[in-house]
Coordinates of C-alpha atoms and ligand atoms in Angstrom, one line a residue:
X426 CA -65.7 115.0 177.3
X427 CA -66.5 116.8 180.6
X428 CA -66.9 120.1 178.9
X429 CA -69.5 118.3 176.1
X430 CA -71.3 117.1 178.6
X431 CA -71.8 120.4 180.2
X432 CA -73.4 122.1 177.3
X433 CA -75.6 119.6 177.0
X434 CA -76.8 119.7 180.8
X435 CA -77.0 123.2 180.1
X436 CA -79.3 122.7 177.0
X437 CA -81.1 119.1 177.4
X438 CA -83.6 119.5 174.9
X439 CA -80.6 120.5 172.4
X440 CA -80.1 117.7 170.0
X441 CA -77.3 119.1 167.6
X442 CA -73.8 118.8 168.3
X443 CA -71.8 121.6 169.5
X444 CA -70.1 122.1 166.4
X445 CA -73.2 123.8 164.6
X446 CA -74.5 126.6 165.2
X447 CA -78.1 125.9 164.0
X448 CA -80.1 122.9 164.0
X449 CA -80.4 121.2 160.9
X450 CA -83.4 121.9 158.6
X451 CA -86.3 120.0 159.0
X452 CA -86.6 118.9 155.3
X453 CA -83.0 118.0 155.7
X454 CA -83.1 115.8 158.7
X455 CA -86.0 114.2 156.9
X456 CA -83.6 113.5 153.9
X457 CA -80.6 112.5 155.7
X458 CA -82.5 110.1 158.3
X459 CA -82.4 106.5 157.9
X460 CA -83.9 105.0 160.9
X461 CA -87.5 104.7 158.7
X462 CA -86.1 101.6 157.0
X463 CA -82.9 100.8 159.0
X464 CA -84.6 100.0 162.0
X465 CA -84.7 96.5 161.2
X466 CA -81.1 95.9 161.5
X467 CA -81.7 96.3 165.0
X468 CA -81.2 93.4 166.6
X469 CA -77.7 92.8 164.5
X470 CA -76.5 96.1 166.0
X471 CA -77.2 95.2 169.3
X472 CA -75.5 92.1 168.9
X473 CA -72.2 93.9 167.2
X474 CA -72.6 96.8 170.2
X475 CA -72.4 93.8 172.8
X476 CA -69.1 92.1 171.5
X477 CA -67.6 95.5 171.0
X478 CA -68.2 96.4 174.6
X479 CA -67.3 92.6 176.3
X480 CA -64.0 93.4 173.7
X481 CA -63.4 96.7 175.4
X482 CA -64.0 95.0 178.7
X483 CA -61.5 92.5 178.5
X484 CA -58.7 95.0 177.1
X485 CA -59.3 97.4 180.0
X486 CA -60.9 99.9 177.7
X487 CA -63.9 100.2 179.8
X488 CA -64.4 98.9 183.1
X489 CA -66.3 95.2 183.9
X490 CA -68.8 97.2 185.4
X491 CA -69.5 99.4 182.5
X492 CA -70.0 95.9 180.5
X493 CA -72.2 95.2 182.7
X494 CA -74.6 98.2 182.5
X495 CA -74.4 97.7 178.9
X496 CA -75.6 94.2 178.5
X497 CA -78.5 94.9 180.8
X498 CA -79.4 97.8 178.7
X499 CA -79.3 96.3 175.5
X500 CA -80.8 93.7 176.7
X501 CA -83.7 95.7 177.9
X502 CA -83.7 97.6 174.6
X503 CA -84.3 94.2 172.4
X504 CA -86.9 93.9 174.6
X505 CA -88.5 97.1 174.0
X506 CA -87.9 96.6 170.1
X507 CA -89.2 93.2 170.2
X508 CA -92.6 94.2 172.2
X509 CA -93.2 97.2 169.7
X510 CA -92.3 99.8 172.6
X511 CA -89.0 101.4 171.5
X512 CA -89.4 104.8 170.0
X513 CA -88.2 105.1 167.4
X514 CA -87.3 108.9 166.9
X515 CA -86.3 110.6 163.5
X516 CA -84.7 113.2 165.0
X517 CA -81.9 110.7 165.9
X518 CA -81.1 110.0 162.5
X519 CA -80.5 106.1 162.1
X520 CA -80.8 103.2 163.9
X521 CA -77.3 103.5 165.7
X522 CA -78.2 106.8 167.1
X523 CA -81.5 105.8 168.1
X524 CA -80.6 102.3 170.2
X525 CA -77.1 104.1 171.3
X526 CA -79.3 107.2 172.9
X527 CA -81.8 105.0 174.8
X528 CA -78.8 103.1 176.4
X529 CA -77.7 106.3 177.6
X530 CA -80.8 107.8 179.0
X531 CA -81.2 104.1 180.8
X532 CA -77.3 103.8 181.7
X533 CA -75.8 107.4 181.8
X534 CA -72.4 107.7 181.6
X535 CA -71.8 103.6 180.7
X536 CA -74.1 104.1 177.6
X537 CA -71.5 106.4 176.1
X538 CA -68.2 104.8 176.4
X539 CA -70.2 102.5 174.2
X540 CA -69.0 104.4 171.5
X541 CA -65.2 104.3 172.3
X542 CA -62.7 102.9 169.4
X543 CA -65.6 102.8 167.1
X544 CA -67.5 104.9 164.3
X545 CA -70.9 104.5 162.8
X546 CA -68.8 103.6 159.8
X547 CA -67.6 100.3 161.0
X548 CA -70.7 99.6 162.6
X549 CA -73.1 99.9 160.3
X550 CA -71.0 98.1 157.7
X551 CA -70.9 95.1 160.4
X552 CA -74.7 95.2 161.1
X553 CA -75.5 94.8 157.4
X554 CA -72.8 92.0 156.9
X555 CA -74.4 90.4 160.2
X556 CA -78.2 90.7 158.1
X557 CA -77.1 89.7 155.3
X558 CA -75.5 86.8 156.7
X559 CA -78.6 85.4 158.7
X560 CA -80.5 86.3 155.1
X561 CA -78.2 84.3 153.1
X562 CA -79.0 81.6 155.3
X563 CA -82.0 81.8 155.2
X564 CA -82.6 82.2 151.1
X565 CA -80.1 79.0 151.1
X566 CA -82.4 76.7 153.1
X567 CA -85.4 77.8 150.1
X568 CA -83.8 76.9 147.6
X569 CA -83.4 73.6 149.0
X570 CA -87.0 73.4 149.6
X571 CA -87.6 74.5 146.0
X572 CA -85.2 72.2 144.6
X573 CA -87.1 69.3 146.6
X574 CA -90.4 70.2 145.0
X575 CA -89.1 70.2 141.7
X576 CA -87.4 66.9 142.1
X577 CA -90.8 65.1 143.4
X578 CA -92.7 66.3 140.6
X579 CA -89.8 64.8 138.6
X580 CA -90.2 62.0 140.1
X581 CA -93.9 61.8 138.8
X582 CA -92.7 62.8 135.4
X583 CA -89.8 60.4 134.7
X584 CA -91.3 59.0 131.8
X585 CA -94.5 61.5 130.7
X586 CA -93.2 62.4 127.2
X587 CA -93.1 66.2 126.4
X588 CA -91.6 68.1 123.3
X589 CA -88.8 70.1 124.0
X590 CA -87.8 73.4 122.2
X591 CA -85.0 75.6 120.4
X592 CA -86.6 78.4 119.0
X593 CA -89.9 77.8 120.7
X594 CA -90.3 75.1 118.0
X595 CA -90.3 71.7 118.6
X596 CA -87.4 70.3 118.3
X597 CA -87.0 66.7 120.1
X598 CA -89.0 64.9 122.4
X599 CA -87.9 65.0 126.2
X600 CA -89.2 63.6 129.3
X601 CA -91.0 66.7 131.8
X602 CA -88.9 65.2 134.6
X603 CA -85.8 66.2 132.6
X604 CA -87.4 69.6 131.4
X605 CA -87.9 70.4 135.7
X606 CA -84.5 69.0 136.8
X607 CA -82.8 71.5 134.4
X608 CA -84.4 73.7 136.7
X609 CA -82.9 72.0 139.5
X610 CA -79.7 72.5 138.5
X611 CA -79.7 76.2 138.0
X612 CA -81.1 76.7 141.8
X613 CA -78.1 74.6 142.7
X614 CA -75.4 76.8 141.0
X615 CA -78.0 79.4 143.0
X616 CA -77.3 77.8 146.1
X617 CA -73.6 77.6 145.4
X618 CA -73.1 81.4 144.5
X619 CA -74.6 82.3 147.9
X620 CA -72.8 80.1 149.9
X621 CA -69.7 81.2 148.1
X622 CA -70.9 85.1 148.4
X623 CA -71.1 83.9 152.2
X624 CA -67.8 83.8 152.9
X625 CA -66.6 87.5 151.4
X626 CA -70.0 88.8 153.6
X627 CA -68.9 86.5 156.8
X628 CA -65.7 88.9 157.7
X629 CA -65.5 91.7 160.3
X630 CA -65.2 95.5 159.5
X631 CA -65.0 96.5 163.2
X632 CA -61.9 97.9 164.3
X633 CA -61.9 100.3 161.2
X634 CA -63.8 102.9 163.2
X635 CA -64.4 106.3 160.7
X636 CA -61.6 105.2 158.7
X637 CA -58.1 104.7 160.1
X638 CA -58.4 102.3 162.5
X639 CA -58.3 103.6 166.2
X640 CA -55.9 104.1 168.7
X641 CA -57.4 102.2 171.7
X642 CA -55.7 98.7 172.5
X643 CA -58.2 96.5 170.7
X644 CA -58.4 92.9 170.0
X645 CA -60.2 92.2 166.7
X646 CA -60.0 88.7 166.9
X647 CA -62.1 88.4 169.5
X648 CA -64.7 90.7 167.9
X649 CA -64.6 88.4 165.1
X650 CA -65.0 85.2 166.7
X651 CA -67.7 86.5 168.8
X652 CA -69.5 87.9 165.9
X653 CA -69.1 84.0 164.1
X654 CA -66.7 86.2 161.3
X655 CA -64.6 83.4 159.8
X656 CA -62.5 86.1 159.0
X657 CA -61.3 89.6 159.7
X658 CA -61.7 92.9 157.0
X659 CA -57.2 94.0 156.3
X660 CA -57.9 97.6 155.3
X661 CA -59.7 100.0 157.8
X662 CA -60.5 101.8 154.6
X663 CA -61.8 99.1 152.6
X664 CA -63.7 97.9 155.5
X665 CA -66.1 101.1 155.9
X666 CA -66.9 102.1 152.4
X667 CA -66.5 98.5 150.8
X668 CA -70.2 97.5 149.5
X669 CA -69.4 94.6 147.3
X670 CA -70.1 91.4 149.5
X671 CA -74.2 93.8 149.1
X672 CA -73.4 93.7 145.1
X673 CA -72.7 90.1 145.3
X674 CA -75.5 88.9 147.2
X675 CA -77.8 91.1 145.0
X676 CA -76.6 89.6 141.7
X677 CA -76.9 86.1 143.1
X678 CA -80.7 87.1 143.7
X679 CA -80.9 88.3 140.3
X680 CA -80.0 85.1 139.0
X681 CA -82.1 83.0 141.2
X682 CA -84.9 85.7 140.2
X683 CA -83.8 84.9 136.5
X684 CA -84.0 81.8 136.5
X685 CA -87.4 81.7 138.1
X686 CA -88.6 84.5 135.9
X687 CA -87.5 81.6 132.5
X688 CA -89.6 78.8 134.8
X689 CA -92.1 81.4 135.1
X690 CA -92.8 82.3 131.4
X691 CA -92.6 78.4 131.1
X692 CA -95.4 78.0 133.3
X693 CA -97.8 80.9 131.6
X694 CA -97.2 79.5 128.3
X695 CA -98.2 75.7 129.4
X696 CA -100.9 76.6 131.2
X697 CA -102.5 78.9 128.2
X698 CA -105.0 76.9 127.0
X699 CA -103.2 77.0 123.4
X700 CA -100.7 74.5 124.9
X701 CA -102.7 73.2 128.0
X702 CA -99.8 71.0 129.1
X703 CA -100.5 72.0 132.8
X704 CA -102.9 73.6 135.3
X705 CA -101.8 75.4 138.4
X706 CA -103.6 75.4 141.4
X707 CA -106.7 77.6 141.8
X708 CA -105.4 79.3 145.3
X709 CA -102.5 80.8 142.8
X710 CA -104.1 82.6 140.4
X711 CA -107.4 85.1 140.1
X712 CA -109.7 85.6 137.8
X713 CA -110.8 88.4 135.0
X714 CA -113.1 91.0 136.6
X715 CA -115.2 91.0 133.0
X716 CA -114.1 87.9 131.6
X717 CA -115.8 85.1 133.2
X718 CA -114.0 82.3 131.5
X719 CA -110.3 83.5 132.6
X720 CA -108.1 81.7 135.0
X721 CA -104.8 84.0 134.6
X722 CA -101.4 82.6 135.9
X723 CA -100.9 85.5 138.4
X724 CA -98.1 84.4 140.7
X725 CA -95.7 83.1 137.5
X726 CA -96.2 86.6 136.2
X727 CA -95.4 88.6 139.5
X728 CA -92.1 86.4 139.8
X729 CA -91.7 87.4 136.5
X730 CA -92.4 91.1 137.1
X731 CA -90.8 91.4 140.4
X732 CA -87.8 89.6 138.8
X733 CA -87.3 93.4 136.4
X734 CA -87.2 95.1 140.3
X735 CA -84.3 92.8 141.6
X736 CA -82.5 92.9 139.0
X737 CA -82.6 97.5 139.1
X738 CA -81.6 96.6 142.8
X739 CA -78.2 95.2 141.3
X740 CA -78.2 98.0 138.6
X741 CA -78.6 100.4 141.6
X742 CA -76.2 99.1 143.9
X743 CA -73.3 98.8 141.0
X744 CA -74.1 102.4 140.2
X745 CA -74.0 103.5 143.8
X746 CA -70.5 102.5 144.4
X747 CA -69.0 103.6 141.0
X748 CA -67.6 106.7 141.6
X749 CA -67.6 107.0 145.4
X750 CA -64.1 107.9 147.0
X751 CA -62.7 106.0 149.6
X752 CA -63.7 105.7 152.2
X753 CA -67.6 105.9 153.6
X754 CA -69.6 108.4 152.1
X755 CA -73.3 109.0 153.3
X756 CA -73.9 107.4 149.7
X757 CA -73.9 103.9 151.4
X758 CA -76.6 104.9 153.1
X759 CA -78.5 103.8 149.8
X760 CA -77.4 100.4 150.1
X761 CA -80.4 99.8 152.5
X762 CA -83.5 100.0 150.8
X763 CA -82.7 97.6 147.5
X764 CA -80.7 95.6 149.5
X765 CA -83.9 95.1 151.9
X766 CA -86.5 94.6 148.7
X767 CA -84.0 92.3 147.5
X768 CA -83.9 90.1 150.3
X769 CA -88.1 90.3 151.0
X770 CA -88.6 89.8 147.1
X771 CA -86.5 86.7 146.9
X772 CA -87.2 85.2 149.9
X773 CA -91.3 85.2 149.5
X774 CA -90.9 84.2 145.7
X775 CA -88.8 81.6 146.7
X776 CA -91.8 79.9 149.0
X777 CA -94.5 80.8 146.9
X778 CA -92.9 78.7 144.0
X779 CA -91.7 75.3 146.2
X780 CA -95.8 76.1 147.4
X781 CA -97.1 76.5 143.3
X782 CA -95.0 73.3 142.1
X783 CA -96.7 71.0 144.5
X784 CA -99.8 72.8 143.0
X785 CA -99.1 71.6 139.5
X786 CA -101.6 69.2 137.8
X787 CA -100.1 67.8 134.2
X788 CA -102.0 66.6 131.2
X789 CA -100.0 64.0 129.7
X790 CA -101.9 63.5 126.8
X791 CA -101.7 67.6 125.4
X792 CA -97.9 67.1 126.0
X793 CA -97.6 63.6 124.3
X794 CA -99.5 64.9 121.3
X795 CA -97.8 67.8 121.0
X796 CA -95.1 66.1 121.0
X797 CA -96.4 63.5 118.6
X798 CA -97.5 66.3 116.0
X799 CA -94.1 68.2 115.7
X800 CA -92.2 65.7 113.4
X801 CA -89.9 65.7 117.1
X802 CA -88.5 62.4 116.2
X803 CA -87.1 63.8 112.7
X804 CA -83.2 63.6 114.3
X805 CA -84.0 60.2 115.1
X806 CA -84.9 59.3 111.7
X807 CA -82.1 60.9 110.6
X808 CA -79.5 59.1 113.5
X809 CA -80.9 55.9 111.8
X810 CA -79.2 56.8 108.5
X811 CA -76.2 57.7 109.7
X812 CA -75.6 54.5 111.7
X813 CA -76.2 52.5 108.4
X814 CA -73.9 54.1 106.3
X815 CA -75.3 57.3 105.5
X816 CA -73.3 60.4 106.1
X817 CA -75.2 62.9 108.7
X818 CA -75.6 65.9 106.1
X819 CA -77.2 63.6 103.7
X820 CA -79.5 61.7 106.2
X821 CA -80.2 65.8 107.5
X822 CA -81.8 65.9 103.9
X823 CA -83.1 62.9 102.9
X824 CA -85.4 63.6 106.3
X825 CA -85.7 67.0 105.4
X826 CA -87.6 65.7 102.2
X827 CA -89.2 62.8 103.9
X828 CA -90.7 65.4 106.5
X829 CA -92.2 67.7 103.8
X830 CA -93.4 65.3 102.2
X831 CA -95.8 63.9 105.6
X832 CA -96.6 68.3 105.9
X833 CA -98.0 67.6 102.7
X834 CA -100.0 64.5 103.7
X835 CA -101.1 66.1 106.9
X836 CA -99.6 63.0 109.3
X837 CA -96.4 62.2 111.2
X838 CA -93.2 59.9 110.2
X839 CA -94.0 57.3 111.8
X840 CA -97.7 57.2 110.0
X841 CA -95.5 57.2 106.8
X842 CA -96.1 53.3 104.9
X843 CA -92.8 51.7 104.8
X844 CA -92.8 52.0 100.4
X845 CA -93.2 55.2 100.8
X846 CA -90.5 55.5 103.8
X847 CA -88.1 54.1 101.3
X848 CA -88.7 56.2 98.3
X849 CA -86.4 59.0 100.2
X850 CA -83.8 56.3 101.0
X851 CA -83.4 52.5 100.5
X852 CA -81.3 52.4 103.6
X853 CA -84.6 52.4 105.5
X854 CA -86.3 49.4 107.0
X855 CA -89.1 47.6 109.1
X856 CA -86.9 48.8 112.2
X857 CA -87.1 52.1 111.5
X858 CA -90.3 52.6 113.1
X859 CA -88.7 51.8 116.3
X860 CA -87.0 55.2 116.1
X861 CA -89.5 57.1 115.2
X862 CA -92.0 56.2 118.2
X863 CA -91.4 58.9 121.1
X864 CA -90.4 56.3 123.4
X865 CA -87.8 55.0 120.8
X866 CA -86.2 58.7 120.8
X867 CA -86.0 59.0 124.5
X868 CA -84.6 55.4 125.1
X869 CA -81.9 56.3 122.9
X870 CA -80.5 59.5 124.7
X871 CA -79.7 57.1 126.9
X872 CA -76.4 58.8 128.9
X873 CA -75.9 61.0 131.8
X874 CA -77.4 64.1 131.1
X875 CA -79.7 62.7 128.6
X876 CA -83.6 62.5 128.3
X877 CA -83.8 58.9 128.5
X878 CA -86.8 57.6 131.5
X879 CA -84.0 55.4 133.0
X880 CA -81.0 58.4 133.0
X881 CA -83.5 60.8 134.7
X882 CA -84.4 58.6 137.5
X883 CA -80.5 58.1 138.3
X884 CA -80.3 62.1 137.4
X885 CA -83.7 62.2 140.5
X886 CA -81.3 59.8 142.9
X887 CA -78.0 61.8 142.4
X888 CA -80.0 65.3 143.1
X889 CA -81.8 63.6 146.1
X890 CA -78.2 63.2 147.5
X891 CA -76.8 66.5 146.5
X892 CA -79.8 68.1 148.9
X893 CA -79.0 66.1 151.8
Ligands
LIG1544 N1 -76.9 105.6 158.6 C1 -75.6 105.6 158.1 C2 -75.5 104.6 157.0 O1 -76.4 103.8 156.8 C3 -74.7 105.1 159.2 C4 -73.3 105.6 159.1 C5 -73.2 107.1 159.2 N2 -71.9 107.5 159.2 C6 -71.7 108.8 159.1 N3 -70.4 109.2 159.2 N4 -72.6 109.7 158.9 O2 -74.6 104.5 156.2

């Protein structure tokens, strides 16, 4: 220690260790540095460097004093960071060096006992569980907001009749509030995945140091509950080079982005004037630089685009980790910058769209008629059959005929006279024509999970209570 410290008087501006002979090669410390882009865990590894010292403290690692001189430092180093004042030097590799340097220029010998029973391994993987935390949180908290714009325009839309799809064809006629709230539900498994990815992030890798634990007197536990850890990493080695709570949070993103990417192609194809079932707000789109009459659906595409980056992110991180050797290798290093675009992707998509929904003016008539043209009620017909007597694979024909025969005519069922209704089967009566109106078919599905007005408002109250 002594004699480490007198080499260094002797050479101040020296900023290699003694155990190399030359100083690293300028490309190299380029390509090695990480303090360009992990600078912003800053705050988190102050906040892990403060328990660790108070923990040291209180086992008579370090002395009270030295505790002291370190609080006041990092304190005054937050400060600098926050005021845009701290210098951030390359040279000093990473984010650890750099805060752990200042200290010691400010607090001399207190800054570096800082570093006693602990490695950058164990620290930087608790800074990055202490970000990612605070990042979970935060993505949580939007998706609620999303899921509360999509339930009020579902509230709007219990009854506006649209045609829903298999195939891209339509298929049955559905109410738009049920189309959104299947929406609702996938941010909600969303929600739950990151909560549940919470708990493996929320656990303390301190205490590992490089790789083997250390052999100071330490009291994890303390770390831990300082930190807000619910829980404490059991294998020094598994707590430096494990990545997977970063892979987890990453392919939750990927799904939310996934989801929002399937809302999104939703949204470009509705508001195409081809289908004109909606219009999204001017302040979210842009228009054609030659084509005066375009109005182009920019932000659903970008959430579309930027959903192909987040999900490389998770591609990258899996690949990353597949053949590394325990225990930390510089290759975690990588971790940073997807796990970073991750978070700034998902986050800003996930205001934009709560922003976009609210934005969202529907034309009921283009989706009623739509629905109205695509023979949607054709199952209903055929339901109608079946509860008279009719097995269902007959009825399936009988309406396949009846339908072919209205394509031929150039009109719907229900425009079908009742004679000529009843030339496909004689089962079919005056009644029938209560089936065959939209309304009719909607009524019907009349269960929870079903399309029916009255089951989506209970379906709007339920989700109403799962967000509080
Ligand atoms: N910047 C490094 C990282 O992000 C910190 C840990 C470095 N540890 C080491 N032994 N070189 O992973």
């Amino acid at each position: 220690m002594t004699e480490k410290s007198t080499i260094l008087k002797e050479n101040p501006s020296k900023t290699w260790s003694g155990r190399f002979n030359e100083p690293v090669a300028e490309l190299v410390k380029k390509y090695t540095a990480s303090v360009s882009f992990d600078q912003r865990l800053a705050e988190f590894d102050i906040q892990g460097s403060l328990a660790h010292a108070r923990m040291l403290g209180a086992q008579g690692i370090i002395s009270h004093e030295d505790v002291a001189r370190i609080e006041q430092g990092l304190a005054d180093i937050l400060q600098e960071i926050r005021d845009g004042q701290f210098e951030w030097l390359l040279d000093l590799e990473d984010v650890h060096l750099n805060i752990e340097k200042r200290l010691t220029d400010k607090i001399g010998d207190a800054g570096k006992r800082l570093h006693t029973g602990r490695s950058r391994n164990d620290q930087v993987a608790t800074d990055i569980r202490l970000w990612l935390r605070a990042t979970t949180d935060e993505i949580i908290t939007l998706l609620r907001k999303l899921q509360l714009s999509i339930v009020d325009l579902a509230e709007e839309h219990v009854d506006t009749v649209m045609p829903g799809f298999t195939h891209l064809q339509v298929a049955q006629p559905v109410t738009f509030g049920h189309h959104l709230l299947a929406y609702f539900e996938m941010l909600q498994r969303d929600a739950e995945r990151f909560a549940d990815a919470r708990k493996r992030i929320n656990r303390l890798p301190l205490g590992a140091a490089a790789l083997a634990g250390t052999s100071y007197p330490i009291d994890r536990e303390r770390v831990a509950r300082e930190l807000g850890f619910e829980a404490l990493c059991e294998n020094s080695l598994d707590a430096v080079s494990d990545r997977d709570f970063a892979i987890e949070f990453t392919a939750a993103a990927a799904l939310v982005m996934t989801h929002l990417s399937r809302f999104s192609e939703e949204l470009i194809l509705w508001s195409s004037p081809r289908f004109g079932f909606i219009d999204i707000a001017d302040r979210f789109c842009t228009g054609s630089s030659i084509m005066p009459q375009k109005k182009n659906p920019d932000v659903p595409e970008l959430v579309r685009g930027k959903t192909g980056r987040v999900n490389g992110h998770l591609v990258a991180l899996l690949t990353l980790m597949k053949s590394q050797p325990l225990a930390y290798n510089k290759d975690n290093q990588e971790d940073k910058e997807p796990l970073f675009d991750t978070a700034d992707t998902i986050l800003v998509t996930l205001e934009i769209y709560a922003d976009m929904l609210r934005g969202i003016r529907v034309n009921k008539p283009a989706m009623r008629l739509a629905a109205a043209e695509g023979f949607a009620t054709a199952t209903d017909l055929a339901d109608y059959l079946v509860k008279k007597g009719t097995p269902f694979r007959d009825a399936h024909e009988v309406v396949a005929l009846a339908v072919r025969h209205a394509v031929e005519k150039g009109c719907d069922l229900s425009d079908l006279p009742l004679a000529e209704l009843q030339t496909f089967s004689p089962l079919i009566a005056e009644d029938v024509y209560g089936v065959l109106t939209l309304e009719g078919s909607l009524a019907s599905r009349n269960h929870r999970g079903g399309t029916a007005p009255a089951q989506v408002s209970q379906a709007i109250a339920r989700a109403r209570q799962r967000l509080a």
